[in-house]
Short mmCIF file of C-alpha atoms and ligand atoms in Angstrom, two decimals:
data_model
loop_
_atom_site.label_atom_id
_atom_site.label_comp_id
_atom_site.label_asym_id
_atom_site.label_seq_id
_atom_site.Cartn_x
_atom_site.Cartn_y
_atom_site.Cartn_z
CA MET A 1 -48.85 -64.95 26.80
CA PHE A 2 -50.57 -61.73 25.87
CA ALA A 3 -48.32 -60.91 23.34
CA PHE A 4 -48.02 -60.84 19.72
CA GLN A 5 -46.82 -59.54 16.28
CA ARG A 6 -48.34 -56.84 14.79
CA CYS A 7 -47.97 -55.27 11.22
CA VAL A 8 -47.35 -51.42 11.63
CA ASN A 9 -49.33 -50.75 8.45
CA PRO A 10 -52.79 -49.57 9.65
CA ASP A 11 -54.58 -50.40 6.60
CA CYS A 12 -53.24 -54.21 6.87
CA GLY A 13 -53.19 -54.39 10.74
CA GLY A 14 -52.34 -58.03 10.25
CA THR A 15 -51.45 -59.87 13.48
CA PHE A 16 -49.26 -63.13 14.05
CA GLY A 17 -48.41 -65.57 17.12
CA ILE A 18 -45.31 -65.01 18.89
CA ASP A 19 -44.11 -68.41 18.07
CA GLU A 20 -44.26 -67.41 14.23
CA VAL A 21 -40.78 -66.27 12.57
CA LEU A 22 -41.30 -63.67 10.62
CA HIS A 23 -39.23 -60.91 9.15
CA ARG A 24 -41.89 -58.83 7.65
CA CYS A 25 -45.73 -58.68 7.02
CA PRO A 26 -46.95 -61.69 5.07
CA HIS A 27 -49.91 -59.47 3.79
CA CYS A 28 -48.42 -56.30 3.14
CA GLY A 29 -44.39 -56.46 3.63
CA SER A 30 -44.34 -53.75 6.13
CA LEU A 31 -42.24 -54.00 9.44
CA LEU A 32 -43.88 -55.71 12.25
CA ASP A 33 -43.87 -54.78 16.24
CA VAL A 34 -44.26 -57.30 19.20
CA ASP A 35 -47.13 -55.78 21.00
CA TYR A 36 -49.13 -56.63 23.88
CA GLU A 37 -52.55 -56.96 25.59
CA TRP A 38 -51.76 -54.62 28.22
CA ASP A 39 -55.09 -54.74 29.55
CA LYS A 40 -54.72 -58.70 30.42
CA LEU A 41 -51.25 -57.75 32.08
CA ALA A 42 -49.89 -56.67 35.28
CA VAL A 43 -48.40 -53.28 34.44
CA PRO A 44 -46.89 -51.11 37.22
CA LYS A 45 -48.55 -48.23 38.47
CA SER A 46 -45.78 -46.48 38.40
CA LEU A 47 -41.88 -46.64 37.41
CA ALA A 48 -40.71 -46.51 40.84
CA TYR A 49 -42.20 -49.73 41.09
CA PHE A 50 -39.06 -51.21 39.32
CA GLU A 51 -36.70 -49.71 42.79
CA ARG A 52 -37.83 -52.83 44.23
CA TYR A 53 -35.35 -55.28 42.06
CA TRP A 54 -32.25 -53.29 43.17
CA ALA A 55 -32.21 -55.28 45.98
CA GLU A 56 -31.99 -58.66 43.98
CA ARG A 57 -28.79 -58.20 42.32
CA SER A 58 -28.02 -61.71 42.92
CA ASN A 59 -30.93 -62.85 40.39
CA PRO A 60 -29.20 -62.60 37.09
CA TRP A 61 -32.48 -61.17 35.76
CA ARG A 62 -33.28 -58.78 37.81
CA PHE A 63 -29.17 -57.81 38.05
CA SER A 64 -29.63 -57.35 34.15
CA GLY A 65 -30.43 -53.90 32.59
CA VAL A 66 -32.85 -55.35 30.14
CA TRP A 67 -34.95 -58.04 32.11
CA ARG A 68 -35.26 -56.26 35.72
CA PHE A 69 -37.97 -54.03 33.15
CA HIS A 70 -39.49 -57.34 32.20
CA GLU A 71 -43.25 -56.29 32.66
CA LEU A 72 -42.71 -53.82 29.99
CA LEU A 73 -41.84 -56.31 27.08
CA PRO A 74 -43.39 -59.60 28.80
CA PHE A 75 -42.69 -61.70 25.55
CA ALA A 76 -41.31 -64.91 27.34
CA PRO A 77 -41.33 -65.98 30.77
CA LEU A 78 -38.83 -64.19 32.72
CA GLU A 79 -36.94 -67.74 33.41
CA LYS A 80 -36.26 -68.25 29.58
CA CYS A 81 -34.55 -65.05 28.92
CA ALA A 82 -31.29 -64.99 27.69
CA THR A 83 -28.63 -62.64 29.81
CA VAL A 84 -25.33 -62.62 30.21
CA GLY A 85 -25.16 -59.69 32.42
CA GLU A 86 -26.30 -56.82 29.64
CA GLY A 87 -27.17 -53.19 30.53
CA GLN A 88 -24.97 -52.47 33.42
CA THR A 89 -24.15 -48.80 31.92
CA ILE A 90 -24.44 -45.75 33.67
CA LEU A 91 -26.20 -41.65 32.78
CA GLN A 92 -23.21 -39.14 33.66
CA ARG A 93 -23.74 -35.88 33.57
CA ASN A 94 -20.69 -34.38 31.91
CA ASP A 95 -20.00 -30.53 32.06
CA ALA A 96 -16.90 -30.46 29.98
CA VAL A 97 -18.78 -31.88 26.85
CA ALA A 98 -21.62 -29.80 27.66
CA SER A 99 -19.25 -26.73 27.63
CA PHE A 100 -17.80 -28.30 24.05
CA VAL A 101 -21.59 -28.33 22.75
CA GLY A 102 -22.36 -24.85 23.64
CA LYS A 103 -24.69 -26.13 26.79
CA ASP A 104 -24.97 -24.52 30.35
CA SER A 105 -23.16 -27.23 33.20
CA GLY A 106 -25.67 -29.41 34.40
CA SER A 107 -27.51 -29.84 31.36
CA LEU A 108 -25.51 -32.69 29.28
CA PHE A 109 -25.78 -36.08 30.09
CA LEU A 110 -23.95 -39.03 28.32
CA GLN A 111 -25.53 -42.53 28.19
CA TYR A 112 -22.62 -44.91 28.17
CA GLU A 113 -24.06 -48.10 26.46
CA GLY A 114 -20.24 -49.14 25.30
CA LEU A 115 -20.42 -50.93 28.92
CA ASN A 116 -22.26 -53.53 27.63
CA PRO A 117 -20.53 -56.94 27.96
CA SER A 118 -19.95 -56.92 24.11
CA GLY A 119 -18.85 -53.35 24.01
CA SER A 120 -22.35 -51.68 22.26
CA PHE A 121 -25.77 -51.09 22.78
CA LYS A 122 -26.58 -53.85 20.54
CA ASP A 123 -26.57 -56.43 23.52
CA ASN A 124 -29.90 -55.19 24.83
CA GLY A 125 -31.42 -55.70 21.70
CA MET A 126 -29.48 -59.28 21.51
CA ALA A 127 -30.69 -60.42 24.92
CA ALA A 128 -34.22 -60.18 23.42
CA GLY A 129 -33.42 -61.67 20.32
CA ALA A 130 -31.79 -64.47 21.48
CA THR A 131 -34.40 -65.39 24.07
CA HIS A 132 -37.09 -65.00 20.94
CA GLY A 133 -34.43 -67.78 18.88
CA ARG A 134 -34.88 -69.95 22.00
CA LEU A 135 -38.84 -69.44 22.25
CA VAL A 136 -39.14 -70.75 18.93
CA GLY A 137 -36.45 -73.36 19.08
CA ALA A 138 -33.82 -72.23 16.73
CA LYS A 139 -30.74 -74.54 17.02
CA GLN A 140 -28.72 -71.64 14.78
CA ALA A 141 -28.60 -68.01 14.29
CA ALA A 142 -27.01 -66.07 11.87
CA CYS A 143 -26.89 -61.99 11.32
CA ALA A 144 -25.35 -59.42 8.86
CA SER A 145 -23.87 -56.42 10.06
CA THR A 146 -21.13 -53.74 9.86
CA GLY A 147 -19.26 -55.35 12.91
CA ASN A 148 -21.32 -54.67 16.73
CA THR A 149 -24.37 -57.31 15.65
CA SER A 150 -21.91 -59.92 15.10
CA ALA A 151 -20.01 -59.24 18.10
CA SER A 152 -23.20 -59.29 20.31
CA LEU A 153 -24.81 -62.49 18.79
CA ALA A 154 -21.04 -64.47 18.80
CA LEU A 155 -20.94 -63.45 22.39
CA TYR A 156 -24.72 -64.75 23.25
CA CYS A 157 -24.29 -67.67 21.47
CA GLY A 158 -20.79 -68.52 23.20
CA VAL A 159 -21.76 -67.77 26.49
CA THR A 160 -25.37 -69.29 26.71
CA LYS A 161 -24.87 -72.49 24.16
CA LEU A 162 -28.56 -71.59 23.16
CA MET A 163 -27.73 -71.49 19.72
CA LYS A 164 -24.57 -71.48 17.17
CA SER A 165 -23.90 -68.41 15.35
CA VAL A 166 -23.03 -67.74 12.25
CA VAL A 167 -22.29 -64.19 11.12
CA PHE A 168 -22.02 -62.73 7.31
CA VAL A 169 -19.51 -59.74 7.21
CA GLY A 170 -18.22 -57.65 3.87
CA SER A 171 -14.63 -57.65 2.88
CA GLY A 172 -12.71 -54.57 4.15
CA LYS A 173 -15.04 -52.37 5.71
CA ILE A 174 -15.10 -54.02 9.24
CA ALA A 175 -13.54 -52.80 12.19
CA TYR A 176 -10.91 -54.83 13.79
CA GLY A 177 -12.32 -54.60 17.24
CA LYS A 178 -15.71 -55.92 16.21
CA LEU A 179 -14.06 -59.11 13.86
CA SER A 180 -11.84 -59.84 16.59
CA GLN A 181 -14.81 -60.12 18.85
CA ALA A 182 -17.01 -62.37 16.41
CA LEU A 183 -13.43 -64.59 15.79
CA ASP A 184 -12.60 -65.06 19.64
CA TYR A 185 -16.03 -65.53 20.95
CA GLY A 186 -16.34 -68.63 18.39
CA ALA A 187 -18.70 -67.52 15.27
CA ARG A 188 -18.46 -69.39 12.50
CA THR A 189 -17.65 -65.93 10.37
CA ILE A 190 -18.20 -65.96 6.94
CA GLN A 191 -16.38 -63.03 5.07
CA ILE A 192 -18.30 -62.48 1.51
CA ARG A 193 -16.04 -61.15 -0.98
CA GLY A 194 -18.67 -58.16 -1.30
CA ASP A 195 -19.78 -54.88 1.11
CA PHE A 196 -22.36 -55.03 3.66
CA ASP A 197 -25.56 -54.90 1.37
CA ASP A 198 -24.05 -58.14 -0.26
CA ALA A 199 -23.75 -59.66 3.19
CA MET A 200 -27.20 -58.96 4.10
CA ALA A 201 -28.87 -60.31 0.93
CA ARG A 202 -26.95 -63.49 1.17
CA VAL A 203 -27.60 -64.23 4.78
CA GLN A 204 -31.32 -63.47 4.07
CA GLU A 205 -31.09 -66.50 1.46
CA VAL A 206 -29.19 -68.66 3.68
CA SER A 207 -31.62 -68.29 6.51
CA ARG A 208 -34.32 -69.09 4.38
CA LYS A 209 -32.68 -72.03 2.68
CA MET A 210 -31.13 -73.65 6.30
CA GLY A 211 -33.98 -72.65 8.49
CA ILE A 212 -31.25 -70.47 10.52
CA TYR A 213 -32.86 -68.02 12.97
CA LEU A 214 -32.29 -64.06 11.84
CA LEU A 215 -31.06 -61.68 14.23
CA ASN A 216 -30.78 -58.62 11.26
CA SER A 217 -32.15 -55.45 12.30
CA LEU A 218 -35.52 -56.03 11.25
CA ASN A 219 -35.91 -58.50 14.11
CA PRO A 220 -38.78 -56.69 15.79
CA PHE A 221 -37.64 -58.93 19.10
CA ARG A 222 -34.52 -57.17 19.38
CA LEU A 223 -36.00 -53.76 19.41
CA GLU A 224 -37.89 -54.86 22.79
CA GLY A 225 -34.90 -55.33 24.14
CA GLN A 226 -33.71 -51.46 22.97
CA LYS A 227 -36.37 -49.87 24.78
CA THR A 228 -34.45 -50.74 28.28
CA ILE A 229 -32.29 -48.22 27.11
CA MET A 230 -34.71 -45.46 27.86
CA PHE A 231 -35.93 -47.18 30.78
CA ARG A 232 -32.24 -46.94 32.36
CA VAL A 233 -32.18 -43.10 31.41
CA LEU A 234 -35.04 -42.57 33.29
CA GLU A 235 -34.43 -44.21 35.86
CA ALA A 236 -30.76 -42.44 36.44
CA LEU A 237 -32.87 -39.46 36.26
CA ARG A 238 -35.05 -40.03 38.79
CA TRP A 239 -37.83 -40.94 36.57
CA GLU A 240 -37.70 -37.54 34.80
CA VAL A 241 -38.01 -37.23 31.30
CA PRO A 242 -35.30 -35.28 29.76
CA ASP A 243 -36.14 -32.64 27.02
CA TRP A 244 -33.99 -34.05 24.37
CA ILE A 245 -32.80 -37.58 23.58
CA VAL A 246 -29.53 -37.66 20.47
CA VAL A 247 -28.94 -40.63 18.98
CA PRO A 248 -27.04 -41.61 15.85
CA GLY A 249 -28.92 -43.23 13.36
CA GLY A 250 -27.79 -46.25 11.16
CA ASN A 251 -30.30 -48.92 10.45
CA LEU A 252 -32.59 -46.78 12.90
CA GLY A 253 -33.50 -49.45 15.08
CA ASN A 254 -32.22 -47.66 18.43
CA SER A 255 -34.50 -44.44 17.31
CA SER A 256 -37.54 -46.91 16.98
CA SER A 257 -37.28 -48.97 19.68
CA PHE A 258 -36.81 -45.45 21.71
CA GLY A 259 -39.95 -43.99 19.79
CA LYS A 260 -41.75 -47.29 20.70
CA ALA A 261 -40.86 -47.38 24.33
CA PHE A 262 -42.16 -43.88 24.69
CA ILE A 263 -45.22 -44.41 23.07
CA GLU A 264 -45.78 -47.33 25.25
CA LEU A 265 -44.97 -45.42 28.58
CA LYS A 266 -47.12 -42.37 27.40
CA LYS A 267 -50.09 -45.05 26.90
CA LEU A 268 -49.63 -46.90 30.24
CA GLY A 269 -49.71 -43.63 31.98
CA LEU A 270 -46.14 -43.95 32.94
CA ILE A 271 -44.86 -40.93 32.33
CA ASP A 272 -46.68 -37.60 31.85
CA ARG A 273 -44.28 -36.02 28.99
CA VAL A 274 -42.48 -37.18 25.91
CA PRO A 275 -39.00 -36.09 25.27
CA ARG A 276 -37.77 -34.80 21.78
CA LEU A 277 -36.02 -37.24 19.59
CA ALA A 278 -32.87 -35.92 17.14
CA VAL A 279 -31.63 -38.68 14.78
CA ILE A 280 -28.13 -37.91 13.74
CA ASN A 281 -27.31 -39.22 9.95
CA ALA A 282 -23.17 -39.00 9.27
CA ALA A 283 -23.47 -36.68 6.08
CA GLY A 284 -21.65 -39.62 4.18
CA ALA A 285 -24.92 -41.76 4.59
CA ASP A 286 -27.69 -39.40 5.09
CA SER A 287 -30.99 -41.15 3.77
CA LEU A 288 -33.17 -40.31 6.53
CA ASP A 289 -31.69 -36.70 6.21
CA ARG A 290 -32.31 -36.38 2.44
CA LEU A 291 -35.80 -38.24 2.84
CA TYR A 292 -36.96 -36.14 6.17
CA ASN A 293 -35.49 -32.97 5.59
CA GLY A 294 -35.45 -32.74 1.72
CA GLU A 295 -38.17 -34.63 0.94
CA GLY A 296 -40.49 -34.02 3.61
CA LEU A 297 -41.17 -37.51 4.13
CA ARG A 298 -43.11 -38.41 7.32
CA TRP A 299 -44.84 -40.99 9.38
CA ASN A 300 -48.45 -39.85 8.25
CA GLY A 301 -50.61 -41.86 10.58
CA GLY A 302 -48.69 -44.92 9.10
CA ARG A 303 -49.61 -44.29 5.83
CA VAL A 304 -45.96 -43.58 4.90
CA ASP A 305 -45.37 -42.51 0.84
CA HIS A 306 -43.63 -45.52 -0.31
CA ALA A 307 -43.61 -44.04 -3.76
CA LYS A 308 -41.51 -41.37 -2.55
CA ILE A 309 -38.67 -43.79 -0.84
CA ASP A 310 -38.59 -46.00 -4.18
CA ALA A 311 -37.86 -42.96 -6.22
CA PHE A 312 -35.39 -41.63 -3.96
CA TYR A 313 -33.55 -45.41 -3.64
CA ALA A 314 -34.08 -45.27 -7.66
CA GLN A 315 -32.24 -41.96 -7.89
CA MET A 316 -29.61 -42.83 -5.49
CA ASP A 317 -28.85 -46.08 -7.35
CA ALA A 318 -28.72 -44.16 -10.53
CA GLU A 319 -26.31 -41.59 -9.23
CA ASN A 320 -24.20 -44.60 -7.80
CA ARG A 321 -24.20 -43.10 -4.39
CA ARG A 322 -22.55 -45.43 -1.53
CA ALA A 323 -22.83 -45.07 1.87
CA ASP A 324 -19.36 -43.50 3.11
CA THR A 325 -18.45 -42.69 6.60
CA ILE A 326 -15.69 -42.97 9.00
CA ALA A 327 -18.42 -43.73 11.35
CA SER A 328 -18.78 -47.42 10.18
CA ALA A 329 -21.43 -48.54 12.36
CA ILE A 330 -24.13 -46.03 10.51
CA GLU A 331 -22.52 -46.59 7.22
CA ILE A 332 -25.73 -47.63 5.72
CA ASN A 333 -27.71 -45.84 2.88
CA ARG A 334 -31.17 -48.17 2.86
CA PRO A 335 -31.80 -48.04 6.68
CA VAL A 336 -34.41 -50.86 7.32
CA ASN A 337 -36.23 -49.33 9.94
CA LEU A 338 -36.91 -46.26 8.13
CA THR A 339 -40.56 -46.40 8.65
CA LYS A 340 -40.64 -47.11 12.25
CA CYS A 341 -38.34 -44.08 13.09
CA LEU A 342 -40.71 -41.80 11.17
CA ARG A 343 -43.21 -43.22 13.61
CA ALA A 344 -40.96 -42.41 16.79
CA LEU A 345 -39.94 -38.76 14.97
CA ASP A 346 -43.72 -38.10 14.94
CA PHE A 347 -44.60 -38.99 18.21
CA CYS A 348 -41.34 -37.83 19.76
CA ASN A 349 -41.48 -34.29 17.92
CA GLY A 350 -38.28 -35.11 16.40
CA VAL A 351 -35.75 -33.81 14.27
CA VAL A 352 -32.83 -35.16 12.03
CA ARG A 353 -29.51 -33.37 11.08
CA LYS A 354 -26.48 -34.68 9.73
CA VAL A 355 -22.59 -34.45 10.61
CA THR A 356 -19.79 -34.65 8.84
CA ASP A 357 -16.88 -36.68 9.61
CA GLN A 358 -14.71 -33.90 10.51
CA GLU A 359 -17.30 -32.95 13.21
CA ILE A 360 -17.83 -36.68 14.38
CA ILE A 361 -14.26 -37.30 14.71
CA ASP A 362 -13.26 -33.74 16.58
CA ALA A 363 -16.47 -34.68 19.08
CA LYS A 364 -15.03 -38.00 19.64
CA ALA A 365 -11.96 -36.70 20.52
CA GLN A 366 -13.71 -34.51 23.42
CA ILE A 367 -15.75 -36.91 24.80
CA GLY A 368 -12.64 -39.40 25.25
CA ALA A 369 -10.50 -36.51 26.58
CA ASN A 370 -13.53 -36.26 28.78
CA GLY A 371 -13.44 -40.02 30.17
CA PHE A 372 -15.99 -41.67 27.80
CA GLY A 373 -13.77 -43.34 25.15
CA CYS A 374 -16.14 -44.16 22.27
CA GLU A 375 -16.39 -45.35 18.61
CA PRO A 376 -16.82 -42.61 15.82
CA ALA A 377 -20.52 -43.34 15.25
CA SER A 378 -21.07 -42.94 19.21
CA ALA A 379 -19.80 -38.96 18.53
CA ALA A 380 -22.36 -38.27 16.21
CA SER A 381 -24.89 -37.65 18.81
CA VAL A 382 -22.74 -35.23 20.49
CA ALA A 383 -22.00 -33.60 17.23
CA GLY A 384 -25.48 -33.42 16.27
CA ALA A 385 -26.23 -31.76 19.68
CA LYS A 386 -23.64 -29.19 19.00
CA LYS A 387 -25.36 -28.46 15.91
CA LEU A 388 -28.78 -28.11 17.38
CA VAL A 389 -27.71 -26.09 19.99
CA GLU A 390 -26.17 -23.42 17.16
CA GLU A 391 -28.98 -23.58 15.55
CA GLY A 392 -30.74 -22.56 18.74
CA VAL A 393 -33.41 -25.98 18.42
CA VAL A 394 -31.82 -26.56 21.61
CA GLY A 395 -31.99 -24.43 24.32
CA ARG A 396 -28.63 -23.83 26.21
CA ASP A 397 -30.50 -25.08 29.73
CA GLU A 398 -32.63 -28.13 28.27
CA ARG A 399 -31.89 -31.13 29.82
CA VAL A 400 -29.73 -33.48 26.91
CA VAL A 401 -29.20 -36.91 26.91
CA CYS A 402 -26.68 -38.14 23.98
CA ILE A 403 -26.42 -42.02 23.34
CA LEU A 404 -22.94 -43.21 23.28
CA THR A 405 -23.66 -46.25 21.10
CA GLY A 406 -20.28 -48.36 21.45
CA TYR A 407 -16.76 -48.50 22.98
CA GLN A 408 -13.52 -46.58 22.03
CA LEU A 409 -11.56 -49.90 21.27
CA LYS A 410 -14.32 -51.12 18.70
CA ASP A 411 -12.03 -48.98 16.19
CA PRO A 412 -8.74 -48.50 17.37
CA ASN A 413 -7.26 -46.95 13.73
CA ALA A 414 -10.01 -44.20 13.87
CA THR A 415 -8.43 -42.87 17.09
CA VAL A 416 -5.12 -43.53 16.27
CA ALA A 417 -5.03 -42.05 13.21
CA TYR A 418 -6.48 -38.51 14.61
CA HIS A 419 -3.81 -38.76 17.53
CA GLY A 420 -1.07 -39.75 16.06
CA ASP A 421 0.76 -40.02 12.60
CA ASP A 422 -2.00 -40.90 9.88
CA GLN A 423 0.08 -40.71 7.28
CA LYS A 424 2.63 -42.91 8.78
CA PHE A 425 0.41 -45.81 9.80
CA PHE A 426 -2.84 -45.46 7.80
CA GLY A 427 -2.10 -44.11 4.76
CA ASP A 428 -4.12 -41.12 4.91
CA TYR A 429 -6.91 -42.76 6.53
CA LEU A 430 -8.60 -39.19 7.56
CA GLY A 431 -7.73 -37.55 4.40
CA VAL A 432 -10.10 -40.14 2.47
CA HIS A 433 -12.87 -39.18 4.87
CA GLY A 434 -12.52 -35.44 4.26
CA ILE A 435 -10.96 -34.98 7.56
CA LYS A 436 -8.47 -32.40 7.20
CA THR A 437 -7.44 -31.02 10.76
CA ALA A 438 -6.98 -32.83 14.21
CA ARG A 439 -7.60 -29.97 16.57
CA TYR A 440 -7.79 -31.89 19.56
CA ALA A 441 -4.94 -34.28 18.62
CA ASN A 442 -2.92 -35.93 21.56
CA ALA A 443 -0.23 -36.88 19.34
CA PRO A 444 2.72 -39.57 21.25
CA VAL A 445 5.80 -37.93 21.12
CA VAL A 446 8.76 -39.38 20.05
CA VAL A 447 12.03 -39.31 22.04
CA ASP A 448 15.21 -40.89 21.86
CA ASN A 449 16.16 -43.98 24.65
CA ASP A 450 18.03 -41.21 26.27
CA ILE A 451 16.94 -40.15 29.92
CA ASP A 452 18.25 -36.56 29.44
CA LYS A 453 16.30 -36.14 26.39
CA ILE A 454 13.13 -37.83 28.05
CA LEU A 455 13.33 -35.43 30.90
CA ASP A 456 13.80 -32.62 28.65
CA VAL A 457 10.52 -33.31 26.89
CA LEU A 458 8.84 -33.63 30.58
CA ARG A 459 9.98 -30.50 31.29
CA ASP A 460 8.43 -28.74 28.43
CA ALA A 461 5.32 -29.42 29.19
C1 PLP B 1 -25.66 -50.19 15.13
C2 PLP B 1 -25.11 -49.19 15.44
C3 PLP B 1 -25.28 -47.63 15.63
C4 PLP B 1 -26.53 -47.55 14.87
O1 PLP B 1 -27.64 -47.92 15.19
P1 PLP B 1 -29.11 -48.41 14.42
O2 PLP B 1 -29.91 -49.01 15.55
O3 PLP B 1 -28.65 -49.10 13.40
O4 PLP B 1 -29.75 -46.96 13.83
C5 PLP B 1 -24.65 -46.85 15.87
N1 PLP B 1 -24.03 -46.94 16.97
C6 PLP B 1 -23.08 -48.36 17.04
C7 PLP B 1 -22.14 -48.11 17.61
C8 PLP B 1 -23.69 -49.19 16.71
O5 PLP B 1 -23.25 -50.69 16.83
ZN1 ZN B 2 -49.13 -56.19 7.27
#
């Protein structure tokens, strides 16, 4: 195999075998990339090459929206790759959402990753991560998660029987749709009396002590799978590069992998231009925004100012600032893939913005009303696009793709609280997140069980 692992720090540049299970560079502690000796591999001459696989849908690896791009993530032999039919996702033009965002019709597209088997984009990465786990002979895999990674890991292990899964979650904060998946798919679910950061710390200890394969966000193989989200966006646009990709930012794995995808496509001569990248934080979990826009932190050729980051986190701890947003999937204050995200922003001439929970939940209602139910975190992309159009950073006619990262039913409480009677059902679930109005609410109408009254209500409408 012409694949290896490489430290992202150019002053180190350590390289390691594909069969090594590492979470960070053993020399300097930086993040690792999966890299390839492209000149020794059969690389397609154009992206249209991949169209030949459209006719092979009875082959599970060609059906997979991840593995039908195997030539661009060739770290394991195709027949060893784990698949549960991930990546059957769609890109759709949505003029109603374009109008909400302030854009011309025909210029806004939604990439609906909620259609994955476990309901979030995480399945793209899990297909690749589980493949590496099998490659190194793991018997058990574990992760800590705000919910979707656990759901995805549990699903892959449940279907493929490659490994047993253990998922660590904090108490209280996980959305029920996600917790129910981990339980239903049969993962050993450890609910720590603590928060996500506590769960994260413990899972690392446990995996070290018991030799369990860790599938958390540091795992560079997961990011290989997530590159294919961009390949499918290009595929749906007939291999034309859009002007902007807008994505919510939590642990920053997705934005990092998108950047890596474009770096590689450009290097291989498969695209001639690169889209701009917009990463959107929730205002209640805005470390990237503060570091990038407030502190001027940059990739800087790989020489990232780590002293600045350390000082920032020290200050955050001193002020006891905790991540807090209705968008639980991005409720993270110490994004593990920060440096890789800076690289993506650098290569894609990117911008970072933050949006409030009010902006997120209103955007979510507009996305839902126009046919693409999503969970709150996903709506940060559309709310962010709206903000960038208002600022004049994104042009009304520029082609924008917003990534909808997770399915609507992941977090039904947020939806019902917005549309229905929050106080009654949820004890001010919206209010604690600073959400004051529900401008696009579609409230249920309560009527007596009486035909005339029901007819009256319907005539009024
Ligand atoms: C994981 C997740 C995110 C955040 O993605 P990162 O790669 O951690 O930045 C956003 N939305 C949903 C639905 C997720 O599951
Ligand atoms: Zn290193």
